CSV table of C-alpha atoms in Angstrom, one decimal:
chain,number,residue,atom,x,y,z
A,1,UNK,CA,27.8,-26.8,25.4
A,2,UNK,CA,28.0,-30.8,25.0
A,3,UNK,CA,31.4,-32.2,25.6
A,4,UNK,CA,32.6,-34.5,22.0
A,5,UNK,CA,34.5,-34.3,19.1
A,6,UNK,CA,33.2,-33.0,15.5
A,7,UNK,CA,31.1,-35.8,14.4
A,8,UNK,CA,31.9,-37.8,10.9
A,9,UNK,CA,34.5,-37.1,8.8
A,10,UNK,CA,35.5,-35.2,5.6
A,11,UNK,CA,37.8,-35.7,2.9
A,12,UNK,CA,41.2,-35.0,3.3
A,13,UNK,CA,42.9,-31.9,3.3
A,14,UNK,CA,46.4,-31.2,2.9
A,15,UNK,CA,48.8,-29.6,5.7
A,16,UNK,CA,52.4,-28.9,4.7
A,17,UNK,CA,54.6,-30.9,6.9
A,18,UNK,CA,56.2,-28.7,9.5
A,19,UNK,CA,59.7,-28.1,9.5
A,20,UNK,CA,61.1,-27.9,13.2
A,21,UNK,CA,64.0,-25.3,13.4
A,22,UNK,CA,66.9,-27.0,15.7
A,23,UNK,CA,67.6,-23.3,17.5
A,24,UNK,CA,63.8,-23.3,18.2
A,25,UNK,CA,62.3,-24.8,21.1
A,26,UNK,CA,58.7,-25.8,20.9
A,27,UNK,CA,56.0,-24.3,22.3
A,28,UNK,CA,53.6,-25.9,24.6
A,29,UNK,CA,50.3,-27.2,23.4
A,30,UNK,CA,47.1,-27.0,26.1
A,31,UNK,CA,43.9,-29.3,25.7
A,32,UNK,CA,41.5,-26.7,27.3
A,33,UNK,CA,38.0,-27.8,28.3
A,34,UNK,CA,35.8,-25.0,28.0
A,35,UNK,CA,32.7,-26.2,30.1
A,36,UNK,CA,29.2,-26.4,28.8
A,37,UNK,CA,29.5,-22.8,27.2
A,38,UNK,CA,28.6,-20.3,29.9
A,39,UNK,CA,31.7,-18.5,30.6
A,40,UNK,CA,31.3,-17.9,34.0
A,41,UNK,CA,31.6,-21.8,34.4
A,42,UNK,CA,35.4,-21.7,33.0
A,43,UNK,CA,38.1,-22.3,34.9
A,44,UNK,CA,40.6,-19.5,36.1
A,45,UNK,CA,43.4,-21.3,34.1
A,46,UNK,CA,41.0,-21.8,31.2
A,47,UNK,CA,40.5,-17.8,30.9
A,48,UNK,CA,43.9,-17.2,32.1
A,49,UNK,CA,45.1,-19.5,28.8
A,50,UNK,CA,43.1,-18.0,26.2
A,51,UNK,CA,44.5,-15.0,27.1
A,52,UNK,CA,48.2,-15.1,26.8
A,53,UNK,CA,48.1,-18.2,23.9
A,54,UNK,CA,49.2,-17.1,20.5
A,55,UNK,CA,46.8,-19.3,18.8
A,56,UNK,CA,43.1,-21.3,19.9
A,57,UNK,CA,42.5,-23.9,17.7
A,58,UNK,CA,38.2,-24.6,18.5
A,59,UNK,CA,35.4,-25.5,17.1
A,60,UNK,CA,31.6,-24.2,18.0
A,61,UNK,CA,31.2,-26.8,21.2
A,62,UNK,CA,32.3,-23.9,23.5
A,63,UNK,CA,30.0,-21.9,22.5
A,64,UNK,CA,29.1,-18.3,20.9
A,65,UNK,CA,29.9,-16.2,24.4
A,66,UNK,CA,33.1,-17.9,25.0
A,67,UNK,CA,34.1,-17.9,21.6
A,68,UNK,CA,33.4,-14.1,21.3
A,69,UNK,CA,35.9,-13.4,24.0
A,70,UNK,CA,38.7,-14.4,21.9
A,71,UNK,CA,40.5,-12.0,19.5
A,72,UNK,CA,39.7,-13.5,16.0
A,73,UNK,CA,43.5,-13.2,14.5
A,74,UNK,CA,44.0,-15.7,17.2
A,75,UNK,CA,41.4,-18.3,16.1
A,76,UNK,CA,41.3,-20.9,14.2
A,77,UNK,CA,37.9,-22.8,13.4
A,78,UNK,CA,38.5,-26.4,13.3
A,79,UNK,CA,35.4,-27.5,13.6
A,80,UNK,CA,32.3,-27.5,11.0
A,81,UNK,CA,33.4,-26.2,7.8
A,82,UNK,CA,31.6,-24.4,4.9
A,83,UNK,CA,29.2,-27.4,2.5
A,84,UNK,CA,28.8,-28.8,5.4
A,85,UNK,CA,32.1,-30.8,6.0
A,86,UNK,CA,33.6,-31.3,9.1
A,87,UNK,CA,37.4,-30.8,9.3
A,88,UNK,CA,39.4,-34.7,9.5
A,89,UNK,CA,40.6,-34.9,12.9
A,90,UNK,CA,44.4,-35.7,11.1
A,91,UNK,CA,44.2,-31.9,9.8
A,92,UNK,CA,43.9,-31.1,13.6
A,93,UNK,CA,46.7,-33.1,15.1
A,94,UNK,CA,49.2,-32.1,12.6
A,95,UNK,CA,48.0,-28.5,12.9
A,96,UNK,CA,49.0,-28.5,16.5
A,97,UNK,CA,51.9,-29.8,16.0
A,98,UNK,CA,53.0,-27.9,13.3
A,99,UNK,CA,52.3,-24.7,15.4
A,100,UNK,CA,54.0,-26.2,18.2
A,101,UNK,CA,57.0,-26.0,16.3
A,102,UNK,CA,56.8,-23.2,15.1
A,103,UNK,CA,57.4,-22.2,19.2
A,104,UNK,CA,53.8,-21.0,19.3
A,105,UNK,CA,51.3,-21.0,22.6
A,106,UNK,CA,48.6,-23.1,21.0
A,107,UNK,CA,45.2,-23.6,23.4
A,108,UNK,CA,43.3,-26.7,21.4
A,109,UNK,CA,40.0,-24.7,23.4
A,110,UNK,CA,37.1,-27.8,23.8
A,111,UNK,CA,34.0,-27.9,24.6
A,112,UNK,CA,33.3,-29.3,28.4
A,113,UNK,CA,35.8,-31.4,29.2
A,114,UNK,CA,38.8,-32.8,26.9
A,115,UNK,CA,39.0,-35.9,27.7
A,116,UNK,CA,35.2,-36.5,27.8
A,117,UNK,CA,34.1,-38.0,24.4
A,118,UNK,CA,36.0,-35.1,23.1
A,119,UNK,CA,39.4,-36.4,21.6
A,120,UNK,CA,41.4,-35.0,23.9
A,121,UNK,CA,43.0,-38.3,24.3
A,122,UNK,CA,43.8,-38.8,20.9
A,123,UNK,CA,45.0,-35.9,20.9
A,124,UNK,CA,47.7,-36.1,23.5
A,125,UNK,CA,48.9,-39.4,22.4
A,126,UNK,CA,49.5,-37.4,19.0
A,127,UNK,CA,51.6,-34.5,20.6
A,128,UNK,CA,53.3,-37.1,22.5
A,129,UNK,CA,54.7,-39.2,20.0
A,130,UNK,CA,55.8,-36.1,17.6
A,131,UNK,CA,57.5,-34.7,20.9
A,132,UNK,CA,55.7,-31.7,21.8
A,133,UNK,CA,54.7,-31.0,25.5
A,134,UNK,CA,51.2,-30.5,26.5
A,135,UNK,CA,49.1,-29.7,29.4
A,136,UNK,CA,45.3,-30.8,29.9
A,137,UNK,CA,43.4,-28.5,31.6
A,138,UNK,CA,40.1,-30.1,32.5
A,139,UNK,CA,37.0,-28.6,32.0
A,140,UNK,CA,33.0,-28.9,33.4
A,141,UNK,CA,31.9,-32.2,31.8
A,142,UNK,CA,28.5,-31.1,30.1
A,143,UNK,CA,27.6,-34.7,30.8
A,144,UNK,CA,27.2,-33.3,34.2
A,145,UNK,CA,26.9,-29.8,34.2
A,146,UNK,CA,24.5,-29.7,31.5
A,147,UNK,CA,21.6,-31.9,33.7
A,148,UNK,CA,22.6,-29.8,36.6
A,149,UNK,CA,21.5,-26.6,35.2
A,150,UNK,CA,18.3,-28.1,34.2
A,151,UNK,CA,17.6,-29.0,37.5
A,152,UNK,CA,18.7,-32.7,37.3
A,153,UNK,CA,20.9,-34.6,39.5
A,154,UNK,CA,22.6,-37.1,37.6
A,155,UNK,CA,23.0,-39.1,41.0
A,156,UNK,CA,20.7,-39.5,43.9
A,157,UNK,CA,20.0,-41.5,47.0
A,158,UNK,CA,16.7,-42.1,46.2
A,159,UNK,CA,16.6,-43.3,42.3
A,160,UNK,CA,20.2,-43.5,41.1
A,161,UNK,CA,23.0,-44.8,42.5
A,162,UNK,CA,25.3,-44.9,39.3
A,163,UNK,CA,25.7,-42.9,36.0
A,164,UNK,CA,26.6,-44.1,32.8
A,165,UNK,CA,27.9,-41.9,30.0
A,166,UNK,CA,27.6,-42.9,26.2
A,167,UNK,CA,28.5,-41.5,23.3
A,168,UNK,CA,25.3,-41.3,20.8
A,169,UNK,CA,27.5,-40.8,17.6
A,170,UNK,CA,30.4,-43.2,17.4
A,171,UNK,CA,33.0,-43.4,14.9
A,172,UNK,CA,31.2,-43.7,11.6
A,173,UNK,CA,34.1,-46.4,10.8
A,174,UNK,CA,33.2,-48.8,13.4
A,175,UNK,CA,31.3,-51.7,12.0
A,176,UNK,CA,29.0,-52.6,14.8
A,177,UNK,CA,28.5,-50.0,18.1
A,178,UNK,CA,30.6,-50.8,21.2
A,179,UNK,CA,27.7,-49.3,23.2
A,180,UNK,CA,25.8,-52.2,25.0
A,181,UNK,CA,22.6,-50.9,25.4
A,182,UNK,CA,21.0,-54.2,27.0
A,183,UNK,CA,23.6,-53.9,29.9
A,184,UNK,CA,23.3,-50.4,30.5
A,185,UNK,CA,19.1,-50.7,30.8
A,186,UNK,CA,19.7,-53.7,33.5
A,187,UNK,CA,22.5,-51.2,35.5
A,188,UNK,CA,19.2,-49.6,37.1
A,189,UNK,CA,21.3,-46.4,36.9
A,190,UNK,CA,21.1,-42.8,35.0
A,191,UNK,CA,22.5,-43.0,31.2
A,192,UNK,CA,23.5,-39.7,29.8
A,193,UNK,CA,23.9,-39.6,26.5
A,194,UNK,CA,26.1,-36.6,24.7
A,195,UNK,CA,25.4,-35.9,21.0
A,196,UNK,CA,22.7,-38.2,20.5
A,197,UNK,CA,20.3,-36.4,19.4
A,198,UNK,CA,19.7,-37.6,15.8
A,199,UNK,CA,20.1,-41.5,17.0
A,200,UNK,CA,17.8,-41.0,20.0
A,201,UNK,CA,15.0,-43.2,18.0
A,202,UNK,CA,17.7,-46.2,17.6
A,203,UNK,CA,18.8,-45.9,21.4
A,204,UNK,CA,15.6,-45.4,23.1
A,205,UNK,CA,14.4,-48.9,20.9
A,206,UNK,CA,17.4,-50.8,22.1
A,207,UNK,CA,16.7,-49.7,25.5
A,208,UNK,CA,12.8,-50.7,25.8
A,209,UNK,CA,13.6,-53.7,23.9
A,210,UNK,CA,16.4,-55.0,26.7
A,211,UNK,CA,12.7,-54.1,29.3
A,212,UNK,CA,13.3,-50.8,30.5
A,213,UNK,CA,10.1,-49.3,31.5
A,214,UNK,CA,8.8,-47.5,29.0
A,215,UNK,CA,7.4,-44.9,32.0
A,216,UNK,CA,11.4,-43.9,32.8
A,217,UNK,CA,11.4,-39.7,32.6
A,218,UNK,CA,14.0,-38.5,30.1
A,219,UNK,CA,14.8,-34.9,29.4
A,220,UNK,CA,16.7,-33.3,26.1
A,221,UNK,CA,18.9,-30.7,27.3
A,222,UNK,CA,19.8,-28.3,24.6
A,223,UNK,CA,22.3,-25.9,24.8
A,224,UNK,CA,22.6,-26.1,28.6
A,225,UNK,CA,24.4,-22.6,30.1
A,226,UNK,CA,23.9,-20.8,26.6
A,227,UNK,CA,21.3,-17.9,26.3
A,228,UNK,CA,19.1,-19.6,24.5
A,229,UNK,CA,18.9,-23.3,26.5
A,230,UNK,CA,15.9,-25.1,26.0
A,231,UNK,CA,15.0,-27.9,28.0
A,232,UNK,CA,12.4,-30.3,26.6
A,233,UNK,CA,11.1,-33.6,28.9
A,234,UNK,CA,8.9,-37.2,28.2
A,235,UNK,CA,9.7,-40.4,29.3
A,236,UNK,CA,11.4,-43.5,27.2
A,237,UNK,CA,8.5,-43.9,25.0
A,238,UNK,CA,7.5,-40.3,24.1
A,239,UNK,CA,10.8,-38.6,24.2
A,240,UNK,CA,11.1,-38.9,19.9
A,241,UNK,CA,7.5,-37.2,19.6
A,242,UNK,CA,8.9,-34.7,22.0
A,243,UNK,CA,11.8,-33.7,20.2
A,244,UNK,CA,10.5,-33.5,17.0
A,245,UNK,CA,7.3,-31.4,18.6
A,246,UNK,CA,9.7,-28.7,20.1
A,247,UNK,CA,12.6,-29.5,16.9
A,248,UNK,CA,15.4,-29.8,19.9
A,249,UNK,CA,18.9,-29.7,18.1
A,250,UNK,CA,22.4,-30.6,18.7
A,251,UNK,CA,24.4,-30.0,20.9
A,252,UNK,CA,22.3,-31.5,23.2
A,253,UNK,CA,22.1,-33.8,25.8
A,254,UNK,CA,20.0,-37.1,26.9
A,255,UNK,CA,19.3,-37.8,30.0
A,256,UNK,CA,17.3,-40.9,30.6
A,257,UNK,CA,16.7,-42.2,34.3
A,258,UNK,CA,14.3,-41.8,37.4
A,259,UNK,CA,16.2,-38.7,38.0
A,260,UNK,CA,15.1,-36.8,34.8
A,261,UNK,CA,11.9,-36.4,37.0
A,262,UNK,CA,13.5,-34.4,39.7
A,263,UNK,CA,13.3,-31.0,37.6
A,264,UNK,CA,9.6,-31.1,37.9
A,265,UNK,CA,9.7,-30.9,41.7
A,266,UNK,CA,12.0,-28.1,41.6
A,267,UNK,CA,11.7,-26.2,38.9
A,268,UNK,CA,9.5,-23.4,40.5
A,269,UNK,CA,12.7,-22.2,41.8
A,270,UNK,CA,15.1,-22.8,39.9
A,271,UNK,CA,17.4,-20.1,39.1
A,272,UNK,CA,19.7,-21.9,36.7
A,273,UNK,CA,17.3,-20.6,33.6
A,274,UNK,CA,15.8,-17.5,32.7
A,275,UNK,CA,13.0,-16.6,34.7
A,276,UNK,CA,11.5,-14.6,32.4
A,277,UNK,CA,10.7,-18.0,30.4
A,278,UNK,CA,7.2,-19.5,30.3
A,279,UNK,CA,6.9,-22.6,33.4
A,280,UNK,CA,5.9,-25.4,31.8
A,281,UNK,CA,2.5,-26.9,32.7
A,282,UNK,CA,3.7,-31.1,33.5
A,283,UNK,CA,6.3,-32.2,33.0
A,284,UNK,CA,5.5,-35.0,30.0
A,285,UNK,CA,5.4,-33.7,26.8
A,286,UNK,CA,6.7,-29.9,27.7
A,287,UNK,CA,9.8,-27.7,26.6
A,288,UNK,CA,11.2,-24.4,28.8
């Protein structure tokens, strides 16, 4: 569901260095964003790309449903590996380029959108500079779409009139965060914050430490558009206990801002989530 790359690193493994054949031209590489994970909330290209692409390099961001769809001679998991490892983001590039030249179809399938904390960038500067032609197909940023489906507009005319998105888990290599957490409490704005689940502790701090009301509604959006969402709100100085009450896991998104406290008002009727689930009785301290 939540837009981002596979966070950390592992140790690295070994691809054999691929051999381009002069009489072969290469194939075309596509950065596909998936959306949040529902499949109806694909694109018609996105669907259209899985289908005819010889290969779909993905990891699990897009999500069991969408993931099913695919043949499974034609995936490739780069994502989370077995011992817990997560597969080096070098292994990745050279993969698509090595299939590239091998004249493939390769989809490099993301979830939400590519270029949306989700190395999609990286990515394409990499394809670039080995010569292989790509296409970015964008997706539903989860950053977005995620809130939505819960119900939560991430601007509005009456509490927010700008939206900040932040990246809860940098590159572990950085030696200080390049997220300024004192300017984003004074913007008065939302701040959405994709995979930052296990920091949301250090974050929620920083931000009640640079005076942002401790009262601001936040909501944990977990798994938005899969079966099995859960949605789980507080406000800035609860929102830990909350998490850890109802154990809300990655992927999952943060929202933090006046406008985490529109799902309350509208949730009676909202369609977005299974009705079958159990409404919650306030909004503080409760998980649907």
């Amino acid at each position: 569901m939540s837009d981002g790359g596979d966070a950390g690193e592992a140790s690295e493994t070994e691809v054999p260095d691929a051999e381009s054949d002069p009489e072969t031209a290469p194939g075309v590489v596509y950065l596909v964003g998936s959306g949040p994970g529902d499949p109806d909330l694909m694109t018609v290209k996105a669907q259209r790309l899985l289908e005819e692409a010889d290969v779909v390099l993905h990891d699990k961001l897009p999500g069991p449903e969408i993931l099913g769809q695919i043949p499974e001679e034609k995936r490739e998991d780069v994502g989370k590996r077995a011992g817990g490892e997560w597969t080096p983001q070098e292994y990745t590039n050279k993969r698509l380029v090595e299939l590239a030249r091998e004249g493939k179809t390769v989809v490099r399938l993301k979830g939400g959108d590519p270029f949306v904390f989700g190395r999609g960038g990286e990515e394409a500067e990499h394809l670039a500079s080995e010569g292989i032609p790509f296409e970015v197909v964008p997706g539903i940023t989860s950053a977005i779409g995620g809130p939505a489906v819960a119900g939560i507009p991430v601007t509005h005319r009456d509490h927010a009139s700008s939206v900040s998105f932040v990246t809860g888990h940098e590159d572990p290599t950085k030696e200080e965060s390049a997220v300024n957490w004192e300017a984003l409490a004074a913007t008065g704005g939302t701040i959405v914050v994709l995979m930052g689940v296990g920091k949301l502790p250090d974050y929620t701090k920083a931000l009640r430490s640079a005076g942002m009301n401790p009262e601001t509604p936040v909501a944990l959006v977990e798994r938005a558009t899969w079966p099995n969402m859960r949605v789980a709100t507080g406000n800035l100085e609860d929102i830990v206990d909350v998490r850890d009450e109802y154990d809300i896991e990655p992927p999952a998104i943060t929202v933090i801002g006046e406008v985490a406290g529109t799902r309350e008002r509208v949730l009676e009727f909202l369609r977005n989530e299974s009705e079958s689930e159990t409404e919650p009785e306030s909004q503080t301290g409760t998980e649907r």
